[in-house]
Structures are given as structure tokens and as C-alpha cells.
Amino acid sequence: MENKAVTTEKAYSTSEIAVMLGIAVPTARKYARQMETSGYEILKSKSNARLFVEKDIMALRYLKELREKSNVTVEQAANIVLERFDTETIQTVTPSDTPDTKQYSKQYDELKELIVHQSERMEELHKIMEKQHEYIQFRLNERDKLLMKTITERLETQKLIAAAEAEEKENEKKSFFSRLFRK
């Protein structure tokens, strides 16, 4: 017959245990799975996720030390841990052990509000950038028109100067021949 005891201990997830023990999450799962195979009972949440209490943390820490300090397999280490730790008492997690969903809900709402605010701000900045782009394009077009007008005027002026110089040379030629033949 199972002896169920209610505890108010904090329960930790596999990822939290992995951080505490300084091991990878898959390693923590492997150790927990092997301990369960050997007969050690670990609490489970309603969604069937493992929940570790202090006793479990000590057992996993001991298993880790056995693996590091001796040349035993995970299965052998789990059996040694099972002999050392009492597994008769199965603890159930009370609602106080589960994460404070109100706190997470509040944090979620705050993050959601922040994301909405940032999205609105990004939209405003996007509109400002579009206006700046339009202004820059307008100014570039105006500059290009003015530049083309200036270049055209300069070319026309150079043509007029060249035509005037050509006419002057023609006049000089005529005057030279007219002086030559008049005498």
C-alpha cells in the first residue's frame, strides 16, 4: 500500500535541476529515467512532467557524484542511490508547489503590452522614414533638374562662344584677304 504524504516543498522542473546540478537537460532526464527504472519514484505533474523536490535533488546529486568519482554505469549508480535513499514515501505536490500562474500571467500581460507598444512605435518610425524617403527623393529630383538646366545652359553658352570665335576667325580671314587684294 502506498503511503502518500502531502508536502509544501517547492518542486523543480528538469531544466531547473539540470542547472542546479551543472549537467545538461538530456543528462538529467537520463538519470531520472534510470532511477525510475530502478524503482525510485519521482513526482509527476498533471501533464506528466517530472517534478523534483529536495530529496530528489540530493539523490540526483549523489548519482552524479558516483558517476564522476567512480567507474560505474548509470544503472549501477541508480541502484546504489536507490539503496541509500528511502523510496517508500511518495510525495504529492500541492498547488502551492506549482508555479504561480498569476505572476506569470501578469508578466505575460506586461510583455504583451510592451510588444504592442513597440509595434506601434515601430509603425510610427516606419511612417517617419517613408516621409523622409519621399522628401529625399523630391529633393534629389529637384537637384537633378537644376543640374541638368545648368549643364544645358553651359553647353549653349559654350556653343555661342564657339560660334562667336568661329565668326571672328572668319572675319579675320576676310579682312586679311581684303587688305591683301585692295593694295
GROMACS .gro file of N, CA, C and O in nm, residues 50-170:
model
  484
   50ARG      N    1   0.815   1.560  -1.497
   50ARG     CA    2   0.877   1.527  -1.368
   50ARG      C    3   0.888   1.654  -1.283
   50ARG      O    4   0.925   1.760  -1.332
   51LEU      N    5   0.861   1.638  -1.155
   51LEU     CA    6   0.875   1.746  -1.057
   51LEU      C    7   0.969   1.696  -0.947
   51LEU      O    8   0.941   1.595  -0.884
   52PHE      N    9   1.077   1.765  -0.925
   52PHE     CA   10   1.178   1.722  -0.829
   52PHE      C   11   1.170   1.805  -0.702
   52PHE      O   12   1.164   1.927  -0.707
   53VAL      N   13   1.171   1.735  -0.587
   53VAL     CA   14   1.178   1.801  -0.457
   53VAL      C   15   1.319   1.783  -0.403
   53VAL      O   16   1.403   1.719  -0.466
   54GLU      N   17   1.345   1.841  -0.286
   54GLU     CA   18   1.481   1.839  -0.229
   54GLU      C   19   1.541   1.698  -0.221
   54GLU      O   20   1.658   1.678  -0.252
   55LYS      N   21   1.460   1.602  -0.180
   55LYS     CA   22   1.509   1.464  -0.168
   55LYS      C   23   1.557   1.413  -0.305
   55LYS      O   24   1.661   1.348  -0.315
   56ASP      N   25   1.482   1.443  -0.409
   56ASP     CA   26   1.520   1.401  -0.544
   56ASP      C   27   1.648   1.470  -0.590
   56ASP      O   28   1.732   1.409  -0.656
   57ILE      N   29   1.661   1.596  -0.554
   57ILE     CA   30   1.781   1.672  -0.591
   57ILE      C   31   1.904   1.608  -0.526
   57ILE      O   32   2.007   1.589  -0.591
   58MET      N   33   1.890   1.573  -0.397
   58MET     CA   34   2.003   1.509  -0.327
   58MET      C   35   2.035   1.375  -0.392
   58MET      O   36   2.154   1.340  -0.410
   59ALA      N   37   1.933   1.299  -0.429
   59ALA     CA   38   1.955   1.168  -0.492
   59ALA      C   39   2.026   1.185  -0.627
   59ALA      O   40   2.122   1.113  -0.657
   60LEU      N   41   1.982   1.280  -0.706
   60LEU     CA   42   2.046   1.303  -0.837
   60LEU      C   43   2.189   1.355  -0.822
   60LEU      O   44   2.278   1.318  -0.898
   61ARG      N   45   2.208   1.441  -0.722
   61ARG     CA   46   2.343   1.491  -0.696
   61ARG      C   47   2.437   1.376  -0.657
   61ARG      O   48   2.552   1.369  -0.702
   62TYR      N   49   2.386   1.285  -0.575
   62TYR     CA   50   2.465   1.169  -0.534
   62TYR      C   51   2.495   1.079  -0.655
   62TYR      O   52   2.607   1.032  -0.671
   63LEU      N   53   2.396   1.058  -0.741
   63LEU     CA   54   2.416   0.979  -0.862
   63LEU      C   55   2.524   1.044  -0.950
   63LEU      O   56   2.613   0.976  -1.002
   64LYS      N   57   2.517   1.173  -0.964
   64LYS     CA   58   2.617   1.246  -1.044
   64LYS      C   59   2.757   1.227  -0.986
   64LYS      O   60   2.854   1.202  -1.059
   65GLU      N   61   2.768   1.240  -0.853
   65GLU     CA   62   2.899   1.223  -0.788
   65GLU      C   63   2.952   1.082  -0.807
   65GLU      O   64   3.072   1.062  -0.831
   66LEU      N   65   2.865   0.983  -0.795
   66LEU     CA   66   2.906   0.845  -0.817
   66LEU      C   67   2.962   0.827  -0.958
   66LEU      O   68   3.066   0.762  -0.978
   67ARG      N   69   2.895   0.884  -1.055
   67ARG     CA   70   2.938   0.872  -1.194
   67ARG      C   71   3.072   0.942  -1.216
   67ARG      O   72   3.156   0.892  -1.291
   68GLU      N   73   3.092   1.056  -1.149
   68GLU     CA   74   3.215   1.133  -1.169
   68GLU      C   75   3.335   1.071  -1.097
   68GLU      O   76   3.447   1.073  -1.147
   69LYS      N   77   3.311   1.016  -0.976
   69LYS     CA   78   3.422   0.971  -0.893
   69LYS      C   79   3.455   0.823  -0.908
   69LYS      O   80   3.559   0.780  -0.862
   70SER      N   81   3.366   0.749  -0.967
   70SER     CA   82   3.394   0.607  -0.984
   70SER      C   83   3.362   0.566  -1.128
   70SER      O   84   3.307   0.643  -1.204
   71ASN      N   85   3.393   0.445  -1.157
   71ASN     CA   86   3.375   0.396  -1.293
   71ASN      C   87   3.252   0.306  -1.301
   71ASN      O   88   3.258   0.196  -1.351
   72VAL      N   89   3.137   0.359  -1.251
   72VAL     CA   90   3.014   0.279  -1.251
   72VAL      C   91   2.923   0.328  -1.363
   72VAL      O   92   2.929   0.443  -1.404
   73THR      N   93   2.838   0.240  -1.409
   73THR     CA   94   2.741   0.278  -1.512
   73THR      C   95   2.627   0.355  -1.448
   73THR      O   96   2.612   0.357  -1.325
   74VAL      N   97   2.544   0.414  -1.530
   74VAL     CA   98   2.428   0.488  -1.479
   74VAL      C   99   2.335   0.392  -1.406
   74VAL      O  100   2.282   0.424  -1.300
   75GLU      N  101   2.319   0.273  -1.460
   75GLU     CA  102   2.231   0.173  -1.397
   75GLU      C  103   2.283   0.134  -1.259
   75GLU      O  104   2.207   0.129  -1.162
   76GLN      N  105   2.414   0.110  -1.248
   76GLN     CA  106   2.473   0.073  -1.119
   76GLN      C  107   2.460   0.188  -1.020
   76GLN      O  108   2.426   0.168  -0.903
   77ALA      N  109   2.488   0.311  -1.068
   77ALA     CA  110   2.478   0.428  -0.980
   77ALA      C  111   2.334   0.447  -0.932
   77ALA      O  112   2.311   0.478  -0.815
   78ALA      N  113   2.237   0.426  -1.020
   78ALA     CA  114   2.096   0.440  -0.982
   78ALA      C  115   2.058   0.338  -0.876
   78ALA      O  116   1.984   0.370  -0.781
   79ASN      N  117   2.110   0.214  -0.887
   79ASN     CA  118   2.082   0.112  -0.785
   79ASN      C  119   2.142   0.149  -0.652
   79ASN      O  120   2.080   0.129  -0.547
   80ILE      N  121   2.262   0.205  -0.652
   80ILE     CA  122   2.327   0.249  -0.527
   80ILE      C  123   2.246   0.361  -0.463
   80ILE      O  124   2.223   0.364  -0.342
   81VAL      N  125   2.201   0.457  -0.547
   81VAL     CA  126   2.119   0.569  -0.497
   81VAL      C  127   1.990   0.515  -0.437
   81VAL      O  128   1.947   0.559  -0.330
   82LEU      N  129   1.931   0.417  -0.503
   82LEU     CA  130   1.806   0.358  -0.456
   82LEU      C  131   1.824   0.295  -0.318
   82LEU      O  132   1.737   0.307  -0.231
   83GLU      N  133   1.938   0.229  -0.295
   83GLU     CA  134   1.965   0.167  -0.165
   83GLU      C  135   1.983   0.273  -0.057
   83GLU      O  136   1.945   0.254   0.058
   84ARG      N  137   2.043   0.384  -0.094
   84ARG     CA  138   2.075   0.487   0.005
   84ARG      C  139   1.954   0.573   0.042
   84ARG      O  140   1.940   0.615   0.157
   85PHE      N  141   1.867   0.604  -0.053
   85PHE     CA  142   1.755   0.694  -0.027
   85PHE      C  143   1.626   0.614  -0.010
   85PHE      O  144   1.599   0.520  -0.082
   86ASP      N  145   1.546   0.657   0.085
   86ASP     CA  146   1.419   0.592   0.115
   86ASP      C  147   1.320   0.623   0.003
   86ASP      O  148   1.293   0.738  -0.026
   87THR      N  149   1.263   0.523  -0.056
   87THR     CA  150   1.169   0.544  -0.166
   87THR      C  151   1.027   0.506  -0.129
   87THR      O  152   0.939   0.507  -0.215
   88GLU      N  153   1.001   0.474  -0.004
   88GLU     CA  154   0.867   0.431   0.033
   88GLU      C  155   0.769   0.547   0.036
   88GLU      O  156   0.652   0.530   0.005
   89THR      N  157   0.814   0.663   0.076
   89THR     CA  158   0.723   0.776   0.088
   89THR      C  159   0.709   0.843  -0.048
   89THR      O  160   0.805   0.892  -0.103
   90ILE      N  161   0.590   0.843  -0.098
   90ILE     CA  162   0.561   0.911  -0.224
   90ILE      C  163   0.495   1.042  -0.188
   90ILE      O  164   0.396   1.045  -0.116
   91GLN      N  165   0.553   1.147  -0.237
   91GLN     CA  166   0.501   1.278  -0.204
   91GLN      C  167   0.416   1.330  -0.320
   91GLN      O  168   0.445   1.305  -0.435
   92THR      N  169   0.311   1.398  -0.283
   92THR     CA  170   0.231   1.461  -0.386
   92THR      C  171   0.251   1.611  -0.379
   92THR      O  172   0.272   1.666  -0.271
   93VAL      N  173   0.245   1.672  -0.490
   93VAL     CA  174   0.269   1.815  -0.495
   93VAL      C  175   0.137   1.886  -0.478
   93VAL      O  176   0.040   1.856  -0.547
   94THR      N  177   0.135   1.977  -0.385
   94THR     CA  178   0.015   2.056  -0.362
   94THR      C  179   0.017   2.175  -0.457
   94THR      O  180   0.121   2.210  -0.511
   95PRO      N  181  -0.096   2.238  -0.477
   95PRO     CA  182  -0.099   2.354  -0.567
   95PRO      C  183   0.002   2.462  -0.530
   95PRO      O  184   0.045   2.536  -0.615
   96SER      N  185   0.043   2.470  -0.405
   96SER     CA  186   0.141   2.572  -0.366
   96SER      C  187   0.279   2.541  -0.426
   96SER      O  188   0.363   2.628  -0.434
   97ASP      N  189   0.301   2.416  -0.469
   97ASP     CA  190   0.429   2.380  -0.529
   97ASP      C  191   0.434   2.413  -0.678
   97ASP      O  192   0.540   2.418  -0.737
   98THR      N  193   0.320   2.432  -0.737
   98THR     CA  194   0.319   2.463  -0.880
   98THR      C  195   0.350   2.610  -0.898
   98THR      O  196   0.329   2.690  -0.808
   99PRO      N  197   0.403   2.646  -1.015
   99PRO     CA  198   0.441   2.786  -1.037
   99PRO      C  199   0.322   2.879  -1.019
   99PRO      O  200   0.208   2.843  -1.046
  100ASP      N  201   0.350   2.998  -0.973
  100ASP     CA  202   0.248   3.099  -0.951
  100ASP      C  203   0.201   3.150  -1.086
  100ASP      O  204   0.263   3.236  -1.147
  101THR      N  205   0.088   3.098  -1.132
  101THR     CA  206   0.039   3.134  -1.265
  101THR      C  207  -0.006   3.279  -1.271
  101THR      O  208   0.000   3.340  -1.377
  102LYS      N  209  -0.051   3.334  -1.158
  102LYS     CA  210  -0.090   3.475  -1.158
  102LYS      C  211   0.030   3.563  -1.188
  102LYS      O  212   0.020   3.658  -1.265
  103GLN      N  213   0.144   3.529  -1.128
  103GLN     CA  214   0.266   3.606  -1.151
  103GLN      C  215   0.306   3.595  -1.298
  103GLN      O  216   0.338   3.695  -1.362
  104TYR      N  217   0.302   3.474  -1.352
  104TYR     CA  218   0.340   3.455  -1.492
  104TYR      C  219   0.240   3.523  -1.584
  104TYR      O  220   0.276   3.578  -1.686
  105SER      N  221   0.113   3.518  -1.547
  105SER     CA  222   0.010   3.583  -1.628
  105SER      C  223   0.033   3.733  -1.630
  105SER      O  224   0.021   3.797  -1.735
  106LYS      N  225   0.067   3.790  -1.516
  106LYS     CA  226   0.095   3.934  -1.509
  106LYS      C  227   0.217   3.967  -1.594
  106LYS      O  228   0.216   4.064  -1.670
  107GLN      N  229   0.323   3.885  -1.583
  107GLN     CA  230   0.443   3.908  -1.664
  107GLN      C  231   0.411   3.894  -1.812
  107GLN      O  232   0.457   3.973  -1.895
  108TYR      N  233   0.329   3.796  -1.845
  108TYR     CA  234   0.288   3.776  -1.985
  108TYR      C  235   0.214   3.898  -2.036
  108TYR      O  236   0.241   3.947  -2.146
  109ASP      N  237   0.120   3.948  -1.955
  109ASP     CA  238   0.042   4.066  -1.996
  109ASP      C  239   0.133   4.188  -2.013
  109ASP      O  240   0.116   4.265  -2.107
  110GLU      N  241   0.229   4.204  -1.921
  110GLU     CA  242   0.323   4.315  -1.933
  110GLU      C  243   0.407   4.304  -2.060
  110GLU      O  244   0.427   4.402  -2.132
  111LEU      N  245   0.455   4.183  -2.087
  111LEU     CA  246   0.534   4.162  -2.209
  111LEU      C  247   0.449   4.185  -2.334
  111LEU      O  248   0.495   4.245  -2.432
  112LYS      N  249   0.326   4.138  -2.330
  112LYS     CA  250   0.236   4.156  -2.444
  112LYS      C  251   0.212   4.305  -2.467
  112LYS      O  252   0.216   4.352  -2.581
  113GLU      N  253   0.188   4.378  -2.360
  113GLU     CA  254   0.166   4.523  -2.370
  113GLU      C  255   0.291   4.592  -2.425
  113GLU      O  256   0.282   4.681  -2.510
  114LEU      N  257   0.408   4.550  -2.379
  114LEU     CA  258   0.534   4.606  -2.427
  114LEU      C  259   0.552   4.579  -2.576
  114LEU      O  260   0.591   4.668  -2.652
  115ILE      N  261   0.518   4.459  -2.618
  115ILE     CA  262   0.531   4.423  -2.761
  115ILE      C  263   0.435   4.508  -2.844
  115ILE      O  264   0.473   4.558  -2.951
  116VAL      N  265   0.313   4.526  -2.797
  116VAL     CA  266   0.216   4.608  -2.869
  116VAL      C  267   0.268   4.751  -2.878
  116VAL      O  268   0.263   4.814  -2.986
  117HIS      N  269   0.318   4.804  -2.768
  117HIS     CA  270   0.372   4.941  -2.766
  117HIS      C  271   0.489   4.953  -2.864
  117HIS      O  272   0.497   5.051  -2.939
  118GLN      N  273   0.579   4.855  -2.863
  118GLN     CA  274   0.693   4.859  -2.953
  118GLN      C  275   0.649   4.848  -3.099
  118GLN      O  276   0.704   4.915  -3.186
  119SER      N  277   0.548   4.768  -3.125
  119SER     CA  278   0.495   4.756  -3.262
  119SER      C  279   0.437   4.889  -3.309
  119SER      O  280   0.461   4.931  -3.423
  120GLU      N  281   0.363   4.955  -3.221
  120GLU     CA  282   0.308   5.087  -3.257
  120GLU      C  283   0.418   5.187  -3.283
  120GLU      O  284   0.413   5.263  -3.380
  121ARG      N  285   0.518   5.186  -3.199
  121ARG     CA  286   0.631   5.279  -3.215
  121ARG      C  287   0.707   5.250  -3.345
  121ARG      O  288   0.746   5.341  -3.416
  122MET      N  289   0.725   5.121  -3.375
  122MET     CA  290   0.792   5.084  -3.499
  122MET      C  291   0.711   5.131  -3.620
  122MET      O  292   0.769   5.177  -3.719
  123GLU      N  293   0.580   5.122  -3.612
  123GLU     CA  294   0.494   5.169  -3.722
  123GLU      C  295   0.509   5.320  -3.739
  123GLU      O  296   0.518   5.370  -3.852
  124GLU      N  297   0.512   5.394  -3.628
  124GLU     CA  298   0.533   5.538  -3.635
  124GLU      C  299   0.667   5.570  -3.699
  124GLU      O  300   0.676   5.658  -3.786
  125LEU      N  301   0.770   5.500  -3.656
  125LEU     CA  302   0.903   5.523  -3.713
  125LEU      C  303   0.907   5.488  -3.862
  125LEU      O  304   0.972   5.558  -3.940
  126HIS      N  305   0.834   5.385  -3.899
  126HIS     CA  306   0.827   5.346  -4.040
  126HIS      C  307   0.763   5.458  -4.123
  126HIS      O  308   0.812   5.491  -4.232
  127LYS      N  309   0.656   5.518  -4.072
  127LYS     CA  310   0.590   5.628  -4.142
  127LYS      C  311   0.683   5.748  -4.154
  127LYS      O  312   0.690   5.813  -4.259
  128ILE      N  313   0.755   5.778  -4.047
  128ILE     CA  314   0.851   5.889  -4.050
  128ILE      C  315   0.959   5.863  -4.155
  128ILE      O  316   0.994   5.952  -4.233
  129MET      N  317   1.008   5.740  -4.158
  129MET     CA  318   1.112   5.706  -4.256
  129MET      C  319   1.058   5.717  -4.398
  129MET      O  320   1.130   5.762  -4.489
  130GLU      N  321   0.933   5.677  -4.421
  130GLU     CA  322   0.873   5.690  -4.554
  130GLU      C  323   0.865   5.836  -4.596
  130GLU      O  324   0.895   5.871  -4.710
  131LYS      N  325   0.823   5.923  -4.503
  131LYS     CA  326   0.816   6.067  -4.532
  131LYS      C  327   0.955   6.121  -4.564
  131LYS      O  328   0.971   6.201  -4.657
  132GLN      N  329   1.055   6.080  -4.488
  132GLN     CA  330   1.191   6.125  -4.514
  132GLN      C  331   1.238   6.077  -4.651
  132GLN      O  332   1.302   6.151  -4.725
  133HIS      N  333   1.204   5.953  -4.684
  133HIS     CA  334   1.243   5.899  -4.814
  133HIS      C  335   1.178   5.979  -4.927
  133HIS      O  336   1.243   6.012  -5.026
  134GLU      N  337   1.049   6.010  -4.913
  134GLU     CA  338   0.980   6.090  -5.013
  134GLU      C  339   1.044   6.227  -5.026
  134GLU      O  340   1.064   6.277  -5.138
  135TYR      N  341   1.076   6.291  -4.914
  135TYR     CA  342   1.139   6.423  -4.917
  135TYR      C  343   1.276   6.416  -4.986
  135TYR      O  344   1.308   6.500  -5.070
  136ILE      N  345   1.353   6.315  -4.952
  136ILE     CA  346   1.486   6.299  -5.013
  136ILE      C  347   1.472   6.277  -5.163
  136ILE      O  348   1.545   6.338  -5.242
  137GLN      N  349   1.376   6.193  -5.204
  137GLN     CA  350   1.355   6.170  -5.347
  137GLN      C  351   1.314   6.300  -5.418
  137GLN      O  352   1.364   6.331  -5.526
  138PHE      N  353   1.225   6.376  -5.357
  138PHE     CA  354   1.182   6.504  -5.414
  138PHE      C  355   1.301   6.598  -5.429
  138PHE      O  356   1.320   6.659  -5.535
  139ARG      N  357   1.381   6.609  -5.323
  139ARG     CA  358   1.498   6.699  -5.327
  139ARG      C  359   1.600   6.653  -5.431
  139ARG      O  360   1.660   6.734  -5.502
  140LEU      N  361   1.620   6.522  -5.444
  140LEU     CA  362   1.713   6.471  -5.545
  140LEU      C  363   1.663   6.502  -5.685
  140LEU      O  364   1.741   6.541  -5.773
  141ASN      N  365   1.533   6.485  -5.708
  141ASN     CA  366   1.476   6.517  -5.840
  141ASN      C  367   1.491   6.666  -5.871
  141ASN      O  368   1.526   6.703  -5.984
  142GLU      N  369   1.464   6.751  -5.774
  142GLU     CA  370   1.481   6.896  -5.793
  142GLU      C  371   1.627   6.930  -5.822
  142GLU      O  372   1.656   7.010  -5.910
  143ARG      N  373   1.717   6.868  -5.748
  143ARG     CA  374   1.860   6.892  -5.771
  143ARG      C  375   1.901   6.847  -5.911
  143ARG      O  376   1.973   6.917  -5.981
  144ASP      N  377   1.851   6.730  -5.951
  144ASP     CA  378   1.884   6.678  -6.084
  144ASP      C  379   1.831   6.771  -6.194
  144ASP      O  380   1.900   6.797  -6.293
  145LYS      N  381   1.708   6.824  -6.177
  145LYS     CA  382   1.651   6.917  -6.275
  145LYS      C  383   1.737   7.043  -6.285
  145LYS      O  384   1.768   7.090  -6.395
  146LEU      N  385   1.775   7.096  -6.169
  146LEU     CA  386   1.857   7.218  -6.166
  146LEU      C  387   1.993   7.191  -6.229
  146LEU      O  388   2.044   7.273  -6.307
  147LEU      N  389   2.050   7.077  -6.199
  147LEU     CA  390   2.181   7.041  -6.255
  147LEU      C  391   2.172   7.027  -6.407
  147LEU      O  392   2.259   7.078  -6.480
  148MET      N  393   2.067   6.962  -6.455
  148MET     CA  394   2.050   6.946  -6.599
  148MET      C  395   2.029   7.082  -6.667
  148MET      O  396   2.081   7.109  -6.776
  149LYS      N  397   1.953   7.169  -6.603
  149LYS     CA  398   1.930   7.304  -6.657
  149LYS      C  399   2.062   7.379  -6.666
  149LYS      O  400   2.093   7.442  -6.769
  150THR      N  401   2.142   7.371  -6.562
  150THR     CA  402   2.272   7.438  -6.558
  150THR      C  403   2.365   7.382  -6.665
  150THR      O  404   2.432   7.458  -6.736
  151ILE      N  405   2.367   7.252  -6.679
  151ILE     CA  406   2.453   7.188  -6.780
  151ILE      C  407   2.408   7.230  -6.921
  151ILE      O  408   2.491   7.264  -7.006
  152THR      N  409   2.276   7.231  -6.944
  152THR     CA  410   2.223   7.272  -7.075
  152THR      C  411   2.260   7.417  -7.106
  152THR      O  412   2.305   7.449  -7.217
  153GLU      N  413   2.242   7.505  -7.008
  153GLU     CA  414   2.277   7.646  -7.028
  153GLU      C  415   2.426   7.662  -7.056
  153GLU      O  416   2.465   7.740  -7.144
  154ARG      N  417   2.507   7.588  -6.986
  154ARG     CA  418   2.651   7.597  -7.007
  154ARG      C  419   2.689   7.548  -7.146
  154ARG      O  420   2.774   7.609  -7.213
  155LEU      N  421   2.628   7.438  -7.190
  155LEU     CA  422   2.655   7.388  -7.324
  155LEU      C  423   2.613   7.489  -7.430
  155LEU      O  424   2.685   7.512  -7.529
  156GLU      N  425   2.497   7.551  -7.410
  156GLU     CA  426   2.451   7.653  -7.504
  156GLU      C  427   2.547   7.771  -7.506
  156GLU      O  428   2.578   7.825  -7.613
  157THR      N  429   2.593   7.812  -7.388
  157THR     CA  430   2.688   7.923  -7.379
  157THR      C  431   2.817   7.886  -7.451
  157THR      O  432   2.873   7.968  -7.526
  158GLN      N  433   2.866   7.763  -7.431
  158GLN     CA  434   2.988   7.720  -7.498
  158GLN      C  435   2.968   7.716  -7.650
  158GLN      O  436   3.059   7.752  -7.726
  159LYS      N  437   2.849   7.676  -7.696
  159LYS     CA  438   2.820   7.676  -7.839
  159LYS      C  439   2.822   7.818  -7.893
  159LYS      O  440   2.877   7.845  -8.001
  160LEU      N  441   2.762   7.911  -7.818
  160LEU     CA  442   2.761   8.051  -7.861
  160LEU      C  443   2.901   8.108  -7.865
  160LEU      O  444   2.937   8.181  -7.959
  161ILE      N  445   2.981   8.076  -7.765
  161ILE     CA  446   3.120   8.123  -7.761
  161ILE      C  447   3.197   8.066  -7.879
  161ILE      O  448   3.272   8.137  -7.948
  162ALA      N  449   3.179   7.935  -7.904
  162ALA     CA  450   3.248   7.870  -8.016
  162ALA      C  451   3.203   7.932  -8.149
  162ALA      O  452   3.284   7.957  -8.239
  163ALA      N  453   3.074   7.960  -8.163
  163ALA     CA  454   3.023   8.021  -8.286
  163ALA      C  455   3.080   8.161  -8.302
  163ALA      O  456   3.118   8.203  -8.414
  164ALA      N  457   3.087   8.237  -8.191
  164ALA     CA  458   3.141   8.373  -8.197
  164ALA      C  459   3.289   8.369  -8.235
  164ALA      O  460   3.336   8.451  -8.314
  165GLU      N  461   3.363   8.275  -8.177
  165GLU     CA  462   3.506   8.262  -8.210
  165GLU      C  463   3.524   8.223  -8.357
  165GLU      O  464   3.613   8.274  -8.427
  166ALA      N  465   3.438   8.133  -8.405
  166ALA     CA  466   3.447   8.091  -8.546
  166ALA      C  467   3.416   8.209  -8.637
  166ALA      O  468   3.481   8.230  -8.741
  167GLU      N  469   3.317   8.290  -8.604
  167GLU     CA  470   3.282   8.408  -8.684
  167GLU      C  471   3.394   8.509  -8.683
  167GLU      O  472   3.426   8.571  -8.786
  168GLU      N  473   3.456   8.525  -8.568
  168GLU     CA  474   3.567   8.620  -8.556
  168GLU      C  475   3.684   8.575  -8.642
  168GLU      O  476   3.747   8.655  -8.711
  169LYS      N  477   3.714   8.447  -8.642
  169LYS     CA  478   3.821   8.394  -8.726
  169LYS      C  479   3.787   8.414  -8.874
  169LYS      O  480   3.873   8.447  -8.956
  170GLU      N  481   3.662   8.395  -8.908
  170GLU     CA  482   3.618   8.414  -9.047
  170GLU      C  483   3.635   8.560  -9.087
  170GLU      O  484   3.680   8.589  -9.197
   0.00000   0.00000   0.00000
